[in-house]
Amino acid sequence: MKDKLDKLIAAASEAVASAKDQIQLQQVKSCYLGKKSELNRLMKQLGTLPREERPEFGKKINLAKQEVEKLLKAKDEELKSSAYQTALVKDKIDVTMPGRKLGKGSLHPITLAERIIEDVLIGLGFEVAEGFDVEDEFHNFDALNTPEDHPARELTDTFYLGKDVLLRTHTSTAQIRVMETHKPPIRIISFGKTYRNDNDASHSPAFHQIEMLVIDEGINFADMKDMLNLFVSRLFGEKIGTRIRPHFFPFTEPSAEMDVQCVKCDGAGCNVCKNSGWLELGGAGMVDPYVLEAVGIDSEKYTGYAFGMGVDRIAMQMFNIPDMRMLFENDIRMLRQFG
Ligand code: PHE
C-alpha cells in the first residue's frame, strides 16, 4: 500500500514539474485529485476494509493527498511569478526617455489686436467692462433709442434665438449694462463678439467690436474729438491724420463717423483704402438724452460720448491679412505666424 502511494506521489510530482502553464497544471490537478483520480478511488474503498485497518489507511491517503496539493501549490506560485516576470520585461517602460514635445500655441490676431487697443485705452484712463453675447431687445435696441420699426431689428439683420432673446448686434449693449449698474462719472471700454445676419467677402456673421463710453458733468463734442485723436495717435502714430463726418445713430446726437488716414499709403491712395486715402475707424457721438433717461441718469446734469469700432479690419491692417475669412478659418499655417 505504502509503495503504491509513493509511486502515485512520484508520478504526480513528475506531471506537476512538466506542466508548462496554468491550463496544464489544472489538468494535472484533476487527474491526481479529481473525482476519477486514483486517490479518490482508494478513499472510496475505505468502507470495504476491516474496521481496525481503516484509520491507518485513511491517514495514509490523506497524507498523500496533502503531498500532491503541496506540489500543485508550489508549481502554481512558480508559474504565476514567472508570468509576472515575463510581463515586466515585455511591458518595460523607459522612464528616462525624453517626452513628446507639445507645440506652443499663439494668440489669435484678433486677440493681439484687442490687447494692443486695450493697452492704449487703459493707458488713457479707461476701465474694462464686460458685456454679454446673448442679449434682449431692451439692451440691444430699446434702451439705445432704436425705434420699433428700425431695419436693424429685422430678421434679415439680427439673429434671434427666441422671443426677446438675440445675439447682440453691437457692443453698445455694454453702455446700457454699465449705466444700469454704475453712476457717473463713467469711463469704460468693452470688447467682444457681435453678430449680424451678413456673410460675404468683407462681412462675417460674427465679428468684433470695442466700445467706449464716457459720462460725466460738462462733457462735450470737443472732448470726444480730442480723446479719439489721442487714441488714434497712440495706436497708429502721431503722423496719422483723422477726420470726422456727420452720420446718424439712434443712440447718439449728434452722431459722427471717424476716419483715419490709410495706414498703408499714408493717405496717398492704394488698394486697401480703395484709393480714397481714408479708412473708416468707427461710429461715435454724444450719448442721446433719451438713452441716459432710459437707464435713470439725469440728462440735465450729465452728458457724455460713445464710440464703437470694428476690431477685425484693424487686425487685418495691423498684421497685413488680405482676406477677412482668414481670421475665422483658423488655418494652423496662418495662426503659427503669430507665435
Ligand atoms: N454701435 C454702432 C455700430 O455698431 C457704433 C457706435 C458706437 C456708434 C457708439 C456711436 C456710438 O455701428
Coordinates of N, CA, C and O in Angstrom, one line a residue, residues 148-303:
E148 N -39.1 101.0 -32.9 CA -39.7 99.6 -33.1 C -39.6 99.1 -34.5 O -39.4 98.0 -34.8
D149 N -39.6 100.1 -35.5 CA -39.6 99.7 -36.9 C -38.3 99.9 -37.6 O -38.1 99.9 -38.8
H150 N -37.2 100.0 -36.7 CA -35.9 100.2 -37.3 C -35.4 98.9 -38.1 O -35.6 97.8 -37.6
P151 N -34.9 99.1 -39.3 CA -34.5 97.9 -40.1 C -33.5 97.0 -39.4 O -33.5 95.8 -39.7
A152 N -32.7 97.5 -38.5 CA -31.7 96.7 -37.8 C -32.4 95.6 -37.0 O -31.8 94.5 -36.7
R153 N -33.6 95.8 -36.6 CA -34.4 94.8 -35.8 C -34.9 93.6 -36.7 O -35.3 92.6 -36.1
E154 N -34.8 93.8 -38.0 CA -35.4 92.7 -38.8 C -34.6 91.4 -38.7 O -33.4 91.4 -38.4
L155 N -35.3 90.3 -39.0 CA -34.6 89.0 -39.0 C -33.5 89.0 -40.0 O -32.5 88.2 -39.8
T156 N -33.6 89.8 -41.0 CA -32.5 89.8 -42.0 C -31.2 90.4 -41.5 O -30.2 90.4 -42.2
D157 N -31.3 91.1 -40.4 CA -30.2 91.8 -39.8 C -29.7 91.3 -38.5 O -28.6 91.3 -38.2
T158 N -30.7 90.8 -37.7 CA -30.4 90.3 -36.4 C -30.7 88.8 -36.2 O -31.7 88.4 -36.7
F159 N -29.8 88.1 -35.5 CA -30.1 86.7 -35.2 C -30.9 86.6 -33.9 O -30.4 87.0 -32.8
Y160 N -32.2 86.2 -34.0 CA -33.0 86.0 -32.8 C -32.9 84.5 -32.4 O -32.9 83.6 -33.2
L161 N -32.7 84.3 -31.1 CA -32.6 83.0 -30.5 C -33.9 82.5 -30.0 O -34.2 81.4 -29.7
G162 N -34.8 83.5 -29.8 CA -36.1 83.2 -29.3 C -36.9 84.5 -29.1 O -36.4 85.5 -29.6
K163 N -38.0 84.5 -28.5 CA -38.8 85.7 -28.3 C -38.0 86.6 -27.3 O -37.7 86.2 -26.2
D164 N -37.6 87.8 -27.7 CA -36.8 88.7 -26.9 C -35.4 88.2 -26.5 O -34.9 88.6 -25.4
V165 N -34.9 87.2 -27.2 CA -33.5 86.8 -27.0 C -32.8 86.8 -28.3 O -33.2 86.3 -29.3
L166 N -31.7 87.5 -28.3 CA -30.9 87.7 -29.5 C -29.4 87.7 -29.3 O -29.0 87.9 -28.2
L167 N -28.7 87.6 -30.4 CA -27.2 87.8 -30.4 C -27.0 89.3 -30.6 O -27.5 89.8 -31.6
R168 N -26.3 89.9 -29.7 CA -26.1 91.4 -29.8 C -25.5 91.8 -31.1 O -24.7 91.0 -31.7
T169 N -26.1 92.9 -31.7 CA -25.6 93.3 -33.0 C -24.5 94.3 -32.9 O -23.9 94.7 -33.9
H170 N -24.2 94.8 -31.7 CA -23.1 95.7 -31.4 C -22.8 95.7 -29.9 O -23.6 95.3 -29.1
T171 N -21.6 96.2 -29.6 CA -21.2 96.2 -28.2 C -21.8 97.4 -27.5 O -21.6 97.6 -26.3
S172 N -22.6 98.2 -28.2 CA -23.3 99.4 -27.5 C -24.2 98.9 -26.3 O -24.5 99.7 -25.4
T173 N -24.5 97.6 -26.4 CA -25.3 97.0 -25.2 C -24.5 97.2 -23.9 O -25.1 97.3 -22.9
A174 N -23.2 97.2 -24.0 CA -22.4 97.4 -22.8 C -22.6 98.8 -22.2 O -22.5 98.9 -21.0
Q175 N -22.9 99.8 -23.0 CA -23.2 101.1 -22.5 C -24.4 101.0 -21.5 O -24.3 101.5 -20.4
I176 N -25.4 100.3 -21.9 CA -26.6 100.2 -21.1 C -26.3 99.4 -19.8 O -26.7 99.8 -18.7
R177 N -25.6 98.2 -20.0 CA -25.3 97.4 -18.9 C -24.5 98.2 -17.8 O -24.8 98.0 -16.6
V178 N -23.6 99.0 -18.3 CA -22.7 99.7 -17.3 C -23.6 100.8 -16.7 O -23.5 101.0 -15.4
M179 N -24.3 101.6 -17.5 CA -25.1 102.7 -16.9 C -26.2 102.2 -15.9 O -26.6 103.0 -15.1
E180 N -26.7 101.0 -16.1 CA -27.7 100.5 -15.2 C -27.1 100.2 -13.8 O -27.8 100.3 -12.8
T181 N -25.8 99.9 -13.8 CA -25.2 99.5 -12.5 C -24.2 100.5 -11.9 O -23.8 100.3 -10.8
H182 N -23.9 101.5 -12.7 CA -22.9 102.4 -12.2 C -23.3 103.9 -12.4 O -24.0 104.2 -13.4
K183 N -23.0 104.7 -11.4 CA -23.4 106.1 -11.5 C -22.2 106.8 -12.2 O -21.1 106.4 -12.0
P184 N -22.5 108.0 -12.9 CA -21.4 108.8 -13.4 C -20.5 109.3 -12.3 O -21.0 109.4 -11.1
P185 N -19.2 109.6 -12.5 CA -18.5 109.6 -13.7 C -18.2 108.1 -14.2 O -17.8 107.3 -13.5
I186 N -18.4 107.9 -15.5 CA -18.2 106.6 -16.2 C -17.1 106.8 -17.3 O -17.2 107.7 -18.1
R187 N -16.1 105.9 -17.3 CA -15.1 105.9 -18.4 C -14.8 104.5 -18.6 O -13.9 103.9 -18.0
I188 N -15.5 103.8 -19.5 CA -15.3 102.4 -19.7 C -15.0 102.1 -21.2 O -15.4 102.8 -22.1
I189 N -14.4 100.9 -21.4 CA -14.3 100.3 -22.7 C -14.8 98.9 -22.6 O -14.8 98.3 -21.5
S190 N -15.4 98.3 -23.6 CA -15.9 97.0 -23.6 C -15.6 96.3 -24.9 O -15.9 96.9 -26.0
F191 N -15.0 95.1 -24.9 CA -14.6 94.4 -26.1 C -15.4 93.2 -26.2 O -15.7 92.5 -25.2
G192 N -15.8 92.8 -27.4 CA -16.4 91.5 -27.6 C -16.9 91.1 -29.0 O -16.7 91.9 -29.9
K193 N -17.5 89.9 -29.0 CA -18.1 89.5 -30.3 C -19.4 90.1 -30.5 O -20.2 90.3 -29.6
T194 N -19.7 90.4 -31.8 CA -21.0 90.9 -32.2 C -21.5 90.1 -33.4 O -20.7 89.5 -34.1
Y195 N -22.8 90.1 -33.6 CA -23.4 89.2 -34.7 C -24.4 90.0 -35.6 O -25.2 90.7 -35.1
R196 N -24.2 89.8 -36.9 CA -25.2 90.3 -37.8 C -25.4 89.3 -38.9 O -24.5 88.6 -39.3
N197 N -26.7 89.3 -39.4 CA -27.0 88.3 -40.4 C -26.4 88.8 -41.8 O -27.2 89.2 -42.7
D198 N -25.1 88.7 -41.9 CA -24.4 89.2 -43.0 C -23.3 88.2 -43.4 O -22.6 87.8 -42.4
N199 N -23.1 87.9 -44.6 CA -22.0 86.9 -44.9 C -21.5 87.1 -46.3 O -22.1 86.6 -47.2
D200 N -20.4 87.8 -46.5 CA -19.8 87.9 -47.9 C -18.3 88.1 -47.7 O -17.8 88.0 -46.6
A201 N -17.6 88.5 -48.8 CA -16.2 88.6 -48.7 C -15.7 89.6 -47.7 O -14.6 89.4 -47.1
S202 N -16.5 90.6 -47.5 CA -16.0 91.6 -46.5 C -16.8 91.7 -45.2 O -16.6 92.6 -44.4
H203 N -17.8 90.8 -45.1 CA -18.6 90.7 -43.8 C -18.7 89.3 -43.3 O -18.9 88.4 -44.0
S204 N -18.4 89.2 -42.0 CA -18.6 87.9 -41.3 C -19.8 88.0 -40.4 O -20.0 89.1 -39.8
P205 N -20.6 86.9 -40.2 CA -21.7 87.0 -39.4 C -21.3 87.2 -37.9 O -22.1 87.7 -37.1
A206 N -20.1 86.8 -37.5 CA -19.6 87.1 -36.2 C -18.4 88.0 -36.3 O -17.5 87.6 -37.1
F207 N -18.4 89.1 -35.7 CA -17.2 90.0 -35.8 C -16.9 90.6 -34.4 O -17.5 90.1 -33.4
H208 N -16.0 91.5 -34.3 CA -15.6 92.0 -33.0 C -15.6 93.5 -33.0 O -15.3 94.2 -34.0
Q209 N -16.1 94.0 -31.8 CA -16.1 95.5 -31.7 C -15.5 95.9 -30.4 O -15.4 95.1 -29.4
I210 N -15.1 97.1 -30.3 CA -14.7 97.7 -29.0 C -15.5 98.9 -28.8 O -15.7 99.7 -29.7
E211 N -16.1 99.1 -27.6 CA -17.0 100.2 -27.3 C -16.3 101.1 -26.3 O -15.6 100.7 -25.4
M212 N -16.6 102.4 -26.4 CA -16.1 103.4 -25.4 C -17.2 104.2 -24.9 O -18.1 104.6 -25.7
L213 N -17.3 104.4 -23.6 CA -18.3 105.3 -23.1 C -17.7 106.2 -22.0 O -17.1 105.7 -21.1
V214 N -18.0 107.5 -22.1 CA -17.6 108.5 -21.1 C -18.8 109.3 -20.7 O -19.5 109.9 -21.6
I215 N -19.2 109.3 -19.5 CA -20.3 110.1 -19.0 C -19.8 110.9 -17.8 O -19.3 110.3 -16.8
D216 N -20.1 112.2 -17.8 CA -19.7 113.0 -16.6 C -20.4 114.3 -16.8 O -21.1 114.6 -17.8
E217 N -20.2 115.2 -15.8 CA -20.7 116.6 -16.0 C -19.9 117.4 -17.0 O -18.7 117.3 -16.9
G218 N -20.5 118.1 -17.9 CA -19.8 119.0 -18.8 C -19.0 118.4 -19.9 O -18.1 119.0 -20.4
I219 N -19.3 117.2 -20.3 CA -18.6 116.5 -21.4 C -19.2 117.0 -22.7 O -20.4 117.0 -22.8
N220 N -18.3 117.4 -23.6 CA -18.9 117.9 -24.9 C -18.2 117.3 -26.1 O -17.3 116.4 -26.0
F221 N -18.7 117.7 -27.3 CA -18.2 117.1 -28.5 C -16.7 117.2 -28.7 O -16.0 116.3 -29.3
A222 N -16.2 118.4 -28.3 CA -14.7 118.6 -28.4 C -13.9 117.6 -27.6 O -12.8 117.2 -28.0
D223 N -14.5 117.3 -26.4 CA -13.8 116.3 -25.6 C -13.7 115.0 -26.3 O -12.7 114.3 -26.3
M224 N -14.8 114.6 -27.0 CA -14.8 113.4 -27.8 C -13.8 113.4 -28.9 O -13.0 112.4 -29.0
K225 N -13.7 114.4 -29.6 CA -12.8 114.6 -30.7 C -11.4 114.5 -30.2 O -10.5 113.8 -30.8
D226 N -11.1 115.1 -29.2 CA -9.8 115.2 -28.6 C -9.4 113.8 -28.1 O -8.2 113.3 -28.4
M227 N -10.3 113.1 -27.5 CA -10.0 111.7 -27.0 C -9.7 110.8 -28.2 O -8.8 110.0 -28.2
L228 N -10.6 110.8 -29.2 CA -10.4 109.9 -30.3 C -9.1 110.2 -31.1 O -8.4 109.3 -31.5
N229 N -8.7 111.5 -31.2 CA -7.5 111.8 -31.9 C -6.3 111.3 -31.1 O -5.3 110.8 -31.6
L230 N -6.4 111.4 -29.8 CA -5.3 110.9 -28.9 C -5.2 109.4 -29.0 O -4.1 108.9 -29.2
F231 N -6.3 108.8 -29.0 CA -6.4 107.3 -29.2 C -5.7 106.9 -30.5 O -4.8 106.0 -30.5
V232 N -6.1 107.5 -31.6 CA -5.5 107.2 -32.9 C -4.0 107.4 -32.9 O -3.3 106.6 -33.5
S233 N -3.6 108.5 -32.4 CA -2.2 108.8 -32.4 C -1.4 107.8 -31.6 O -0.3 107.4 -31.9
R234 N -2.0 107.4 -30.5 CA -1.3 106.3 -29.7 C -1.3 105.0 -30.4 O -0.3 104.2 -30.3
L235 N -2.3 104.7 -31.2 CA -2.4 103.4 -31.8 C -1.6 103.4 -33.1 O -0.9 102.4 -33.4
F236 N -1.7 104.4 -33.9 CA -1.1 104.4 -35.2 C 0.1 105.3 -35.4 O 0.8 105.3 -36.4
G237 N 0.3 106.2 -34.4 CA 1.5 107.1 -34.5 C 0.9 108.5 -34.7 O -0.2 108.7 -35.2
E238 N 1.8 109.5 -34.3 CA 1.4 110.9 -34.3 C 1.0 111.4 -35.7 O 0.2 112.3 -35.9
K239 N 1.7 110.8 -36.7 CA 1.5 111.4 -38.1 C 0.2 111.1 -38.8 O -0.2 111.8 -39.7
I240 N -0.5 110.1 -38.3 CA -1.7 109.7 -38.9 C -2.9 110.7 -38.7 O -3.2 111.0 -37.6
G241 N -3.4 111.3 -39.8 CA -4.5 112.2 -39.7 C -5.8 111.6 -39.5 O -6.0 110.4 -39.7
T242 N -6.8 112.4 -39.0 CA -8.1 111.9 -38.8 C -9.1 112.9 -39.3 O -8.8 114.0 -39.6
R243 N -10.3 112.4 -39.6 CA -11.4 113.3 -39.9 C -12.7 112.8 -39.4 O -12.9 111.6 -39.1
I244 N -13.6 113.7 -39.1 CA -14.9 113.3 -38.6 C -16.0 113.7 -39.6 O -16.0 114.9 -40.1
R245 N -16.9 112.8 -39.9 CA -18.0 113.1 -40.8 C -19.3 113.0 -40.1 O -19.5 112.1 -39.3
P246 N -20.3 113.8 -40.5 CA -21.6 113.6 -39.8 C -22.2 112.3 -40.2 O -22.0 111.8 -41.3
H247 N -23.0 111.7 -39.3 CA -23.6 110.4 -39.5 C -24.9 110.3 -38.7 O -25.2 111.3 -38.0
F248 N -25.5 109.2 -38.7 CA -26.7 109.0 -37.8 C -26.6 107.7 -37.1 O -26.4 106.6 -37.7
F249 N -26.8 107.8 -35.8 CA -27.1 106.6 -35.0 C -28.3 106.9 -34.0 O -28.3 108.1 -33.6
P250 N -29.2 106.0 -33.8 CA -30.3 106.3 -32.9 C -29.9 106.7 -31.5 O -30.6 107.5 -30.9
F251 N -28.8 106.2 -31.1 CA -28.4 106.4 -29.6 C -27.4 107.5 -29.4 O -27.0 107.7 -28.3
T252 N -27.0 108.2 -30.4 CA -26.1 109.4 -30.2 C -26.7 110.6 -31.0 O -27.3 110.5 -32.0
E253 N -26.5 111.8 -30.5 CA -27.0 113.0 -31.1 C -26.1 114.2 -30.6 O -26.1 114.5 -29.4
P254 N -25.3 114.8 -31.5 CA -25.1 114.5 -32.9 C -24.2 113.2 -33.0 O -23.5 112.8 -32.1
S255 N -24.3 112.6 -34.2 CA -23.5 111.4 -34.4 C -22.5 111.7 -35.5 O -22.6 112.6 -36.3
A256 N -21.5 110.8 -35.5 CA -20.4 111.0 -36.4 C -19.7 109.7 -36.8 O -19.9 108.7 -36.1
E257 N -19.0 109.8 -37.9 CA -18.1 108.6 -38.2 C -16.7 109.2 -38.2 O -16.4 110.3 -38.7
M258 N -15.7 108.4 -37.7 CA -14.4 108.8 -37.7 C -13.6 108.0 -38.7 O -13.7 106.8 -38.8
D259 N -12.8 108.7 -39.5 CA -11.8 108.0 -40.4 C -10.4 108.3 -40.0 O -10.1 109.4 -39.4
V260 N -9.5 107.4 -40.4 CA -8.1 107.7 -40.2 C -7.4 107.6 -41.6 O -7.9 106.9 -42.4
Q261 N -6.4 108.3 -41.7 CA -5.6 108.3 -42.9 C -5.1 106.8 -43.1 O -4.7 106.2 -42.2
C262 N -5.2 106.4 -44.4 CA -4.8 105.0 -44.7 C -3.4 104.7 -44.1 O -2.4 105.4 -44.4
V263 N -3.4 103.6 -43.2 CA -2.1 103.3 -42.6 C -1.1 102.7 -43.6 O 0.1 102.7 -43.4
K264 N -1.6 102.3 -44.7 CA -0.7 101.6 -45.7 C -0.1 102.7 -46.6 O 1.1 102.6 -46.9
C265 N -0.9 103.6 -47.1 CA -0.3 104.6 -48.1 C -0.2 106.0 -47.5 O 0.1 106.9 -48.3
D266 N -0.4 106.1 -46.2 CA -0.4 107.5 -45.6 C -1.3 108.5 -46.3 O -1.0 109.7 -46.3
G267 N -2.4 108.0 -46.8 CA -3.3 108.9 -47.4 C -3.2 109.2 -48.9 O -3.9 109.9 -49.5
A268 N -2.2 108.6 -49.5 CA -1.9 108.8 -50.9 C -2.9 108.1 -51.8 O -3.2 108.5 -52.9
G269 N -3.5 107.0 -51.3 CA -4.5 106.2 -52.1 C -3.9 104.9 -52.5 O -2.8 104.9 -53.1
C270 N -4.5 103.8 -52.2 CA -4.0 102.5 -52.5 C -5.2 101.5 -52.5 O -6.3 101.9 -52.4
N271 N -4.9 100.2 -52.7 CA -5.9 99.2 -52.8 C -6.6 99.0 -51.5 O -7.8 98.7 -51.4
V272 N -5.9 99.2 -50.4 CA -6.5 99.0 -49.0 C -7.6 100.0 -48.8 O -8.7 99.7 -48.3
C273 N -7.3 101.3 -49.1 CA -8.3 102.4 -48.9 C -9.2 102.7 -50.1 O -9.8 103.7 -50.1
K274 N -9.1 101.8 -51.1 CA -9.8 101.9 -52.3 C -9.6 103.3 -52.9 O -10.5 104.0 -53.4
N275 N -8.3 103.7 -52.9 CA -7.8 105.0 -53.5 C -8.4 106.2 -52.8 O -8.2 107.3 -53.4
S276 N -9.1 106.1 -51.7 CA -9.6 107.3 -51.1 C -8.6 108.0 -50.1 O -8.8 109.1 -49.8
G277 N -7.7 107.2 -49.7 CA -6.7 107.8 -48.7 C -7.2 107.7 -47.3 O -6.4 108.0 -46.4
W278 N -8.5 107.2 -47.1 CA -9.0 107.2 -45.7 C -9.6 105.8 -45.4 O -10.1 105.1 -46.3
L279 N -9.5 105.4 -44.1 CA -10.1 104.2 -43.7 C -11.1 104.5 -42.6 O -10.8 105.3 -41.7
E280 N -12.3 103.9 -42.7 CA -13.3 104.1 -41.7 C -12.9 103.4 -40.4 O -12.6 102.3 -40.3
L281 N -12.9 104.2 -39.3 CA -12.5 103.6 -38.0 C -13.7 103.2 -37.2 O -13.7 102.1 -36.6
G282 N -14.7 104.0 -37.0 CA -15.9 103.6 -36.3 C -16.9 104.7 -36.1 O -16.7 105.8 -36.7
G283 N -18.0 104.4 -35.4 CA -19.0 105.4 -35.2 C -18.9 106.1 -33.8 O -18.3 105.5 -32.9
A284 N -19.4 107.3 -33.7 CA -19.2 108.0 -32.5 C -20.3 109.0 -32.3 O -21.1 109.2 -33.3
G285 N -20.4 109.6 -31.2 CA -21.4 110.7 -31.0 C -21.7 111.0 -29.5 O -21.2 110.3 -28.6
M286 N -22.4 112.1 -29.3 CA -22.8 112.4 -27.9 C -24.0 111.5 -27.5 O -25.0 111.4 -28.3
V287 N -23.9 110.9 -26.4 CA -25.0 110.0 -25.9 C -26.3 110.7 -25.9 O -26.4 111.8 -25.3
D288 N -27.3 110.2 -26.6 CA -28.6 110.8 -26.7 C -29.3 110.9 -25.3 O -29.2 109.9 -24.6
P289 N -29.9 112.1 -25.0 CA -30.5 112.2 -23.7 C -31.5 111.1 -23.4 O -31.7 110.6 -22.3
Y290 N -32.2 110.6 -24.5 CA -33.2 109.5 -24.3 C -32.5 108.2 -23.7 O -33.1 107.5 -22.9
V291 N -31.3 108.0 -24.1 CA -30.5 106.8 -23.6 C -30.2 107.0 -22.2 O -30.4 106.1 -21.4
L292 N -29.8 108.2 -21.8 CA -29.5 108.5 -20.4 C -30.7 108.3 -19.5 O -30.7 107.6 -18.5
E293 N -31.9 108.8 -20.0 CA -33.1 108.7 -19.2 C -33.6 107.3 -19.1 O -34.1 106.9 -18.1
A294 N -33.3 106.5 -20.2 CA -33.8 105.0 -20.2 C -33.1 104.3 -19.0 O -33.6 103.2 -18.6
V295 N -31.9 104.7 -18.6 CA -31.2 104.0 -17.6 C -31.2 104.8 -16.3 O -30.4 104.5 -15.3
G296 N -32.0 105.9 -16.2 CA -32.2 106.6 -15.0 C -31.0 107.6 -14.7 O -30.8 107.8 -13.5
I297 N -30.4 108.1 -15.7 CA -29.3 109.1 -15.4 C -29.9 110.5 -15.8 O -30.5 110.6 -16.9
D298 N -29.7 111.4 -15.0 CA -30.3 112.8 -15.2 C -29.5 113.4 -16.4 O -28.4 113.8 -16.3
S299 N -30.3 113.6 -17.5 CA -29.7 114.1 -18.7 C -29.5 115.6 -18.7 O -28.9 116.2 -19.6
E300 N -30.1 116.3 -17.7 CA -29.9 117.7 -17.5 C -28.5 117.9 -16.9 O -27.8 118.9 -17.1
K301 N -28.1 117.0 -16.0 CA -26.9 117.1 -15.3 C -25.7 116.5 -16.0 O -24.6 117.1 -16.0
Y302 N -25.9 115.4 -16.6 CA -24.8 114.6 -17.2 C -24.9 114.6 -18.7 O -26.0 114.5 -19.3
T303 N -23.7 114.6 -19.4 CA -23.6 114.4 -20.8 C -22.5 113.4 -21.0 O -21.7 113.1 -20.1

